[in-house]
């Protein structure tokens, strides 16, 4: 049985078989108490091994990190800290662990140290909780969209277009880098490369998802995306996961409604199904916050923050309204912002987004109608010809968690925008054709999955919410 099932069972005095990894072993010459965990829950089951029933050498080999199987009887616990325990009759060591070399001894380890031991960190309380919640959120995403009649679409990981326009892409080639073939003009001859053209890892599946929505009605992608941005911050990864729904016949308001409902659903799902993991991470966050200076501490605990999102309607305001608020705010007037807001056209930084959410409104915020100059070519132009029908959803501590827009469905407007931004229309002929044949208003958004996991778990570094992080100069494991 899984330990999670055993701890939920009401019947005692039954024979039990369990397997797992030893967290600790303590005791005396007469009896040993083994804390066993199998990953199914944050909680351990206590194994009681009477010395009279086991060889002394066997007991000595049961060290922290070793893997064992236990047969025994489930009984009411005589000690404090657990309701039931297993009185062992048979113990087999499936895999030993050198007590001196095993790096995860029962003591506090820094997150930096555990990143170096990412192959073992799943065995710690913190990371087992984080990755159970990652699974819960993955399942919640699929369930939410499936129940609303969306179809999951697998968009290409290999692409020949730069949909984001930033050029921060990982190139893919089968060419011999030591002997690159050249054209007569001295350029790399991609005609003889594997795909017959220059290709890269995709930074988004949005453009292909739009094509799916313009035939299937509503689709969503959920897959890995890649960005070669040389950014070594606590909020950036080179390989990360994106969720991108696209909805035909939806305007910006319906897009915002879907985003708000989606976020609340995912968070509620974790509260309903992973209460013990969240309770543990909440206590952990309080402990971490207490080490900070008073002014650096968050005003809300983890569970409080999750309820904050679920219980509040998201505030909706335009970019112009947000800029006016920020320009007239005390931090801006007193030059406490690192990036001073001058007026229309200023890019909102994380500090501005957090001010709006945490100080001004004390609610999640959705900002709409951004200047066209700071947004992508595919966003629908508003009637003022200055702004586009874009939206960003802002959360406490995280800042932007979702970015989306109503897409430009009018061929002439889309072509004019691409020309203005010097985007090659020839390469995107298929995208433009979707506007020629049965186009319609449609909308969508993108959610960086790891950002959502950071919010739900309270982890402050994005490297700690993905099993094996890929960042500049780091592709270990």
mmCIF file of N, CA and C in Angstrom, residues 24-120:
data_model
loop_
_atom_site.group_PDB
_atom_site.id
_atom_site.type_symbol
_atom_site.label_atom_id
_atom_site.label_comp_id
_atom_site.label_asym_id
_atom_site.label_seq_id
_atom_site.Cartn_x
_atom_site.Cartn_y
_atom_site.Cartn_z
ATOM 1 N N UNK A 24 14.716 8.771 8.634
ATOM 2 C CA UNK A 24 15.549 8.708 9.849
ATOM 3 C C UNK A 24 15.367 7.338 10.508
ATOM 4 N N UNK A 25 16.363 6.962 11.304
ATOM 5 C CA UNK A 25 16.221 5.802 12.199
ATOM 6 C C UNK A 25 16.779 6.182 13.559
ATOM 7 N N UNK A 26 15.997 5.938 14.584
ATOM 8 C CA UNK A 26 16.442 6.217 15.955
ATOM 9 C C UNK A 26 15.999 5.051 16.839
ATOM 10 N N UNK A 27 16.448 5.052 18.062
ATOM 11 C CA UNK A 27 15.994 4.002 18.976
ATOM 12 C C UNK A 27 17.061 3.586 19.968
ATOM 13 N N UNK A 28 16.888 2.381 20.456
ATOM 14 C CA UNK A 28 17.790 1.847 21.484
ATOM 15 C C UNK A 28 18.185 0.434 21.079
ATOM 16 N N UNK A 29 18.877 -0.245 21.968
ATOM 17 C CA UNK A 29 19.266 -1.627 21.686
ATOM 18 C C UNK A 29 18.040 -2.531 21.579
ATOM 19 N N UNK A 30 16.951 -2.110 22.208
ATOM 20 C CA UNK A 30 15.755 -2.948 22.295
ATOM 21 C C UNK A 30 14.814 -2.756 21.107
ATOM 22 N N UNK A 31 14.747 -1.503 20.597
ATOM 23 C CA UNK A 31 13.780 -1.218 19.548
ATOM 24 C C UNK A 31 14.274 -0.074 18.647
ATOM 25 N N UNK A 32 13.943 -0.147 17.355
ATOM 26 C CA UNK A 32 14.285 0.931 16.416
ATOM 27 C C UNK A 32 13.002 1.525 15.846
ATOM 28 N N UNK A 33 13.032 2.847 15.668
ATOM 29 C CA UNK A 33 11.903 3.554 15.048
ATOM 30 C C UNK A 33 12.388 4.126 13.721
ATOM 31 N N UNK A 34 11.772 3.686 12.641
ATOM 32 C CA UNK A 34 12.189 4.091 11.296
ATOM 33 C C UNK A 34 11.101 4.967 10.685
ATOM 34 N N UNK A 35 11.479 6.187 10.260
ATOM 35 C CA UNK A 35 10.540 7.060 9.546
ATOM 36 C C UNK A 35 10.684 6.764 8.058
ATOM 37 N N UNK A 36 9.591 6.264 7.448
ATOM 38 C CA UNK A 36 9.623 5.836 6.063
ATOM 39 C C UNK A 36 8.720 6.718 5.208
ATOM 40 N N UNK A 37 9.201 7.071 4.017
ATOM 41 C CA UNK A 37 8.412 7.896 3.102
ATOM 42 C C UNK A 37 8.497 7.307 1.695
ATOM 43 N N UNK A 38 7.375 7.281 0.980
ATOM 44 C CA UNK A 38 7.391 6.724 -0.381
ATOM 45 C C UNK A 38 7.021 7.748 -1.447
ATOM 46 N N UNK A 39 6.932 9.046 -1.051
ATOM 47 C CA UNK A 39 6.638 10.095 -2.021
ATOM 48 C C UNK A 39 5.162 10.353 -2.262
ATOM 49 N N UNK A 40 4.290 9.489 -1.765
ATOM 50 C CA UNK A 40 2.856 9.668 -2.012
ATOM 51 C C UNK A 40 2.255 10.770 -1.154
ATOM 52 N N UNK A 41 2.959 11.154 -0.089
ATOM 53 C CA UNK A 41 2.467 12.159 0.846
ATOM 54 C C UNK A 41 3.639 12.838 1.537
ATOM 55 N N UNK A 42 3.365 14.006 2.094
ATOM 56 C CA UNK A 42 4.393 14.722 2.864
ATOM 57 C C UNK A 42 4.713 13.979 4.164
ATOM 58 N N UNK A 43 3.769 13.139 4.616
ATOM 59 C CA UNK A 43 3.895 12.467 5.914
ATOM 60 C C UNK A 43 4.649 11.144 5.805
ATOM 61 N N UNK A 44 5.350 10.790 6.877
ATOM 62 C CA UNK A 44 6.040 9.511 6.975
ATOM 63 C C UNK A 44 5.168 8.519 7.738
ATOM 64 N N UNK A 45 5.460 7.244 7.564
ATOM 65 C CA UNK A 45 4.864 6.219 8.422
ATOM 66 C C UNK A 45 5.979 5.724 9.341
ATOM 67 N N UNK A 46 5.661 5.520 10.597
ATOM 68 C CA UNK A 46 6.668 5.023 11.540
ATOM 69 C C UNK A 46 6.672 3.502 11.530
ATOM 70 N N UNK A 47 7.866 2.944 11.334
ATOM 71 C CA UNK A 47 8.064 1.496 11.394
ATOM 72 C C UNK A 47 8.721 1.178 12.737
ATOM 73 N N UNK A 48 8.118 0.258 13.487
ATOM 74 C CA UNK A 48 8.686 -0.168 14.767
ATOM 75 C C UNK A 48 9.323 -1.535 14.578
ATOM 76 N N UNK A 49 10.640 -1.619 14.790
ATOM 77 C CA UNK A 49 11.372 -2.879 14.624
ATOM 78 C C UNK A 49 11.940 -3.311 15.973
ATOM 79 N N UNK A 50 11.358 -4.367 16.531
ATOM 80 C CA UNK A 50 11.847 -4.905 17.811
ATOM 81 C C UNK A 50 13.169 -5.633 17.573
ATOM 82 N N UNK A 51 14.165 -5.338 18.375
ATOM 83 C CA UNK A 51 15.506 -5.905 18.180
ATOM 84 C C UNK A 51 15.485 -7.424 18.213
ATOM 85 N N UNK A 52 14.610 -7.980 19.029
ATOM 86 C CA UNK A 52 14.541 -9.433 19.172
ATOM 87 C C UNK A 52 14.125 -10.115 17.870
ATOM 88 N N UNK A 53 13.461 -9.389 16.962
ATOM 89 C CA UNK A 53 12.947 -9.988 15.722
ATOM 90 C C UNK A 53 13.885 -9.830 14.535
ATOM 91 N N UNK A 54 14.990 -9.066 14.697
ATOM 92 C CA UNK A 54 15.842 -8.766 13.546
ATOM 93 C C UNK A 54 17.320 -8.901 13.895
ATOM 94 N N UNK A 55 18.073 -9.262 12.856
ATOM 95 C CA UNK A 55 19.517 -9.353 13.000
ATOM 96 C C UNK A 55 20.102 -7.948 13.213
ATOM 97 N N UNK A 56 21.024 -7.820 14.118
ATOM 98 C CA UNK A 56 21.607 -6.515 14.453
ATOM 99 C C UNK A 56 22.284 -5.874 13.250
ATOM 100 N N UNK A 57 22.951 -6.694 12.414
ATOM 101 C CA UNK A 57 23.629 -6.169 11.222
ATOM 102 C C UNK A 57 22.641 -5.570 10.223
ATOM 103 N N UNK A 58 21.470 -6.193 10.099
ATOM 104 C CA UNK A 58 20.441 -5.673 9.194
ATOM 105 C C UNK A 58 19.989 -4.285 9.649
ATOM 106 N N UNK A 59 19.723 -4.146 10.947
ATOM 107 C CA UNK A 59 19.260 -2.863 11.493
ATOM 108 C C UNK A 59 20.307 -1.777 11.256
ATOM 109 N N UNK A 60 21.581 -2.102 11.399
ATOM 110 C CA UNK A 60 22.654 -1.125 11.198
ATOM 111 C C UNK A 60 22.690 -0.607 9.754
ATOM 112 N N UNK A 61 22.263 -1.450 8.814
ATOM 113 C CA UNK A 61 22.281 -1.063 7.397
ATOM 114 C C UNK A 61 21.102 -0.160 7.011
ATOM 115 N N UNK A 62 20.134 -0.041 7.916
ATOM 116 C CA UNK A 62 18.974 0.816 7.635
ATOM 117 C C UNK A 62 19.333 2.252 8.018
ATOM 118 N N UNK A 63 19.927 2.948 7.079
ATOM 119 C CA UNK A 63 20.401 4.310 7.326
ATOM 120 C C UNK A 63 19.581 5.300 6.499
ATOM 121 N N UNK A 64 19.704 6.571 6.826
ATOM 122 C CA UNK A 64 19.011 7.618 6.065
ATOM 123 C C UNK A 64 19.348 7.506 4.577
ATOM 124 N N UNK A 65 18.311 7.455 3.738
ATOM 125 C CA UNK A 65 18.505 7.370 2.293
ATOM 126 C C UNK A 65 18.383 5.975 1.731
ATOM 127 N N UNK A 66 18.453 4.941 2.595
ATOM 128 C CA UNK A 66 18.329 3.582 2.084
ATOM 129 C C UNK A 66 16.878 3.278 1.727
ATOM 130 N N UNK A 67 16.701 2.303 0.837
ATOM 131 C CA UNK A 67 15.369 1.933 0.369
ATOM 132 C C UNK A 67 15.030 0.551 0.925
ATOM 133 N N UNK A 68 13.873 0.431 1.554
ATOM 134 C CA UNK A 68 13.508 -0.835 2.201
ATOM 135 C C UNK A 68 12.063 -1.228 1.880
ATOM 136 N N UNK A 69 11.780 -2.513 2.031
ATOM 137 C CA UNK A 69 10.397 -2.989 2.013
ATOM 138 C C UNK A 69 10.099 -3.571 3.391
ATOM 139 N N UNK A 70 8.865 -3.370 3.834
ATOM 140 C CA UNK A 70 8.482 -3.794 5.189
ATOM 141 C C UNK A 70 7.145 -4.533 5.130
ATOM 142 N N UNK A 71 7.099 -5.678 5.769
ATOM 143 C CA UNK A 71 5.831 -6.364 6.032
ATOM 144 C C UNK A 71 5.586 -6.285 7.527
ATOM 145 N N UNK A 72 4.341 -6.089 7.909
ATOM 146 C CA UNK A 72 4.054 -6.011 9.335
ATOM 147 C C UNK A 72 2.592 -5.747 9.600
ATOM 148 N N UNK A 73 2.309 -5.432 10.845
ATOM 149 C CA UNK A 73 0.920 -5.202 11.261
ATOM 150 C C UNK A 73 0.711 -3.724 11.560
ATOM 151 N N UNK A 74 -0.378 -3.181 11.013
ATOM 152 C CA UNK A 74 -0.740 -1.792 11.298
ATOM 153 C C UNK A 74 -1.417 -1.744 12.658
ATOM 154 N N UNK A 75 -0.843 -0.945 13.550
ATOM 155 C CA UNK A 75 -1.371 -0.866 14.924
ATOM 156 C C UNK A 75 -1.528 0.594 15.331
ATOM 157 N N UNK A 76 -2.342 0.804 16.351
ATOM 158 C CA UNK A 76 -2.463 2.154 16.911
ATOM 159 C C UNK A 76 -1.136 2.524 17.548
ATOM 160 N N UNK A 77 -0.690 3.744 17.341
ATOM 161 C CA UNK A 77 0.614 4.160 17.843
ATOM 162 C C UNK A 77 0.571 4.433 19.338
ATOM 163 N N UNK A 78 1.602 3.968 20.018
ATOM 164 C CA UNK A 78 1.714 4.219 21.456
ATOM 165 C C UNK A 78 2.363 5.572 21.730
ATOM 166 N N UNK A 79 3.087 6.095 20.734
ATOM 167 C CA UNK A 79 3.783 7.368 20.925
ATOM 168 C C UNK A 79 2.994 8.532 20.365
ATOM 169 N N UNK A 80 3.543 9.737 20.546
ATOM 170 C CA UNK A 80 2.885 10.933 20.019
ATOM 171 C C UNK A 80 3.397 11.219 18.607
ATOM 172 N N UNK A 81 2.639 11.988 17.854
ATOM 173 C CA UNK A 81 3.082 12.396 16.520
ATOM 174 C C UNK A 81 2.463 11.609 15.391
ATOM 175 N N UNK A 82 1.874 10.460 15.685
ATOM 176 C CA UNK A 82 1.212 9.683 14.641
ATOM 177 C C UNK A 82 0.098 8.837 15.263
ATOM 178 N N UNK A 83 -0.958 8.614 14.483
ATOM 179 C CA UNK A 83 -2.103 7.828 14.988
ATOM 180 C C UNK A 83 -1.842 6.341 14.855
ATOM 181 N N UNK A 84 -1.143 5.968 13.752
ATOM 182 C CA UNK A 84 -0.858 4.548 13.525
ATOM 183 C C UNK A 84 0.614 4.354 13.211
ATOM 184 N N UNK A 85 1.063 3.129 13.356
ATOM 185 C CA UNK A 85 2.428 2.761 13.004
ATOM 186 C C UNK A 85 2.425 1.305 12.563
ATOM 187 N N UNK A 86 3.543 0.870 11.992
ATOM 188 C CA UNK A 86 3.627 -0.517 11.538
ATOM 189 C C UNK A 86 4.602 -1.273 12.420
ATOM 190 N N UNK A 87 4.127 -2.355 13.022
ATOM 191 C CA UNK A 87 4.969 -3.243 13.813
ATOM 192 C C UNK A 87 5.565 -4.246 12.833
ATOM 193 N N UNK A 88 6.862 -4.098 12.529
ATOM 194 C CA UNK A 88 7.493 -4.856 11.449
ATOM 195 C C UNK A 88 7.706 -6.323 11.816
ATOM 196 N N UNK A 89 7.409 -7.196 10.844
ATOM 197 C CA UNK A 89 7.733 -8.618 11.007
ATOM 198 C C UNK A 89 8.863 -9.023 10.058
ATOM 199 N N UNK A 90 8.933 -8.349 8.889
ATOM 200 C CA UNK A 90 9.996 -8.610 7.908
ATOM 201 C C UNK A 90 10.472 -7.287 7.321
ATOM 202 N N UNK A 91 11.787 -7.120 7.232
ATOM 203 C CA UNK A 91 12.365 -5.942 6.564
ATOM 204 C C UNK A 91 13.401 -6.421 5.561
ATOM 205 N N UNK A 92 13.296 -5.952 4.325
ATOM 206 C CA UNK A 92 14.305 -6.242 3.309
ATOM 207 C C UNK A 92 14.912 -4.942 2.821
ATOM 208 N N UNK A 93 16.221 -4.908 2.698
ATOM 209 C CA UNK A 93 16.892 -3.719 2.168
ATOM 210 C C UNK A 93 16.974 -3.854 0.649
ATOM 211 N N UNK A 94 16.263 -2.985 -0.044
ATOM 212 C CA UNK A 94 16.235 -3.018 -1.506
ATOM 213 C C UNK A 94 17.428 -2.275 -2.093
ATOM 214 N N UNK A 95 17.873 -1.245 -1.406
ATOM 215 C CA UNK A 95 19.030 -0.470 -1.859
ATOM 216 C C UNK A 95 19.643 0.263 -0.679
ATOM 217 N N UNK A 96 20.882 -0.029 -0.375
ATOM 218 C CA UNK A 96 21.528 0.619 0.764
ATOM 219 C C UNK A 96 21.987 2.021 0.417
ATOM 220 N N UNK A 97 22.362 2.768 1.438
ATOM 221 C CA UNK A 97 22.901 4.119 1.240
ATOM 222 C C UNK A 97 24.048 4.312 2.214
ATOM 223 N N UNK A 98 25.202 4.644 1.669
ATOM 224 C CA UNK A 98 26.377 4.863 2.527
ATOM 225 C C UNK A 98 26.096 6.016 3.471
ATOM 226 N N UNK A 99 26.088 5.716 4.752
ATOM 227 C CA UNK A 99 25.699 6.713 5.761
ATOM 228 C C UNK A 99 26.599 7.937 5.755
ATOM 229 N N UNK A 100 27.872 7.758 5.413
ATOM 230 C CA UNK A 100 28.810 8.886 5.429
ATOM 231 C C UNK A 100 28.724 9.714 4.143
ATOM 232 N N UNK A 101 28.401 9.061 3.036
ATOM 233 C CA UNK A 101 28.405 9.769 1.743
ATOM 234 C C UNK A 101 27.048 10.343 1.365
ATOM 235 N N UNK A 102 25.958 9.795 1.880
ATOM 236 C CA UNK A 102 24.637 10.259 1.471
ATOM 237 C C UNK A 102 24.480 11.743 1.805
ATOM 238 N N UNK A 103 24.237 12.599 0.789
ATOM 239 C CA UNK A 103 24.286 14.053 1.017
ATOM 240 C C UNK A 103 23.083 14.643 1.750
ATOM 241 N N UNK A 104 21.937 13.948 1.749
ATOM 242 C CA UNK A 104 20.725 14.532 2.344
ATOM 243 C C UNK A 104 20.504 14.009 3.757
ATOM 244 N N UNK A 105 21.406 14.378 4.627
ATOM 245 C CA UNK A 105 21.265 13.989 6.028
ATOM 246 C C UNK A 105 20.092 14.737 6.654
ATOM 247 N N UNK A 106 19.491 14.191 7.713
ATOM 248 C CA UNK A 106 18.322 14.842 8.339
ATOM 249 C C UNK A 106 18.691 16.149 9.052
ATOM 250 N N UNK A 107 18.909 17.188 8.231
ATOM 251 C CA UNK A 107 19.194 18.524 8.755
ATOM 252 C C UNK A 107 18.768 19.524 7.687
ATOM 253 N N UNK A 108 18.824 20.803 7.992
ATOM 254 C CA UNK A 108 18.448 21.842 7.036
ATOM 255 C C UNK A 108 19.495 21.933 5.923
ATOM 256 N N UNK A 109 19.011 21.968 4.688
ATOM 257 C CA UNK A 109 19.902 22.181 3.546
ATOM 258 C C UNK A 109 19.426 23.424 2.791
ATOM 259 N N UNK A 110 20.350 24.184 2.264
ATOM 260 C CA UNK A 110 19.967 25.368 1.494
ATOM 261 C C UNK A 110 19.405 24.934 0.142
ATOM 262 N N UNK A 111 18.562 25.779 -0.437
ATOM 263 C CA UNK A 111 18.000 25.476 -1.753
ATOM 264 C C UNK A 111 19.097 25.444 -2.813
ATOM 265 N N UNK A 112 20.137 26.281 -2.633
ATOM 266 C CA UNK A 112 21.262 26.302 -3.576
ATOM 267 C C UNK A 112 21.969 24.946 -3.560
ATOM 268 N N UNK A 113 22.184 24.397 -2.367
ATOM 269 C CA UNK A 113 22.824 23.087 -2.237
ATOM 270 C C UNK A 113 21.966 22.012 -2.898
ATOM 271 N N UNK A 114 20.652 22.087 -2.679
ATOM 272 C CA UNK A 114 19.761 21.062 -3.215
ATOM 273 C C UNK A 114 19.657 21.132 -4.740
ATOM 274 N N UNK A 115 19.869 22.326 -5.328
ATOM 275 C CA UNK A 115 19.893 22.413 -6.786
ATOM 276 C C UNK A 115 21.079 21.621 -7.337
ATOM 277 N N UNK A 116 22.168 21.594 -6.593
ATOM 278 C CA UNK A 116 23.335 20.806 -7.014
ATOM 279 C C UNK A 116 23.072 19.312 -6.870
ATOM 280 N N UNK A 117 22.085 18.958 -6.059
ATOM 281 C CA UNK A 117 21.708 17.555 -5.837
ATOM 282 C C UNK A 117 20.301 17.301 -6.389
ATOM 283 N N UNK A 118 20.029 17.881 -7.561
ATOM 284 C CA UNK A 118 18.666 17.802 -8.114
ATOM 285 C C UNK A 118 18.230 16.366 -8.370
ATOM 286 N N UNK A 119 19.191 15.443 -8.511
ATOM 287 C CA UNK A 119 18.835 14.041 -8.711
ATOM 288 C C UNK A 119 18.301 13.399 -7.433
ATOM 289 N N UNK A 120 18.514 14.043 -6.300
ATOM 290 C CA UNK A 120 18.057 13.490 -5.025
ATOM 291 C C UNK A 120 17.036 14.365 -4.305
#
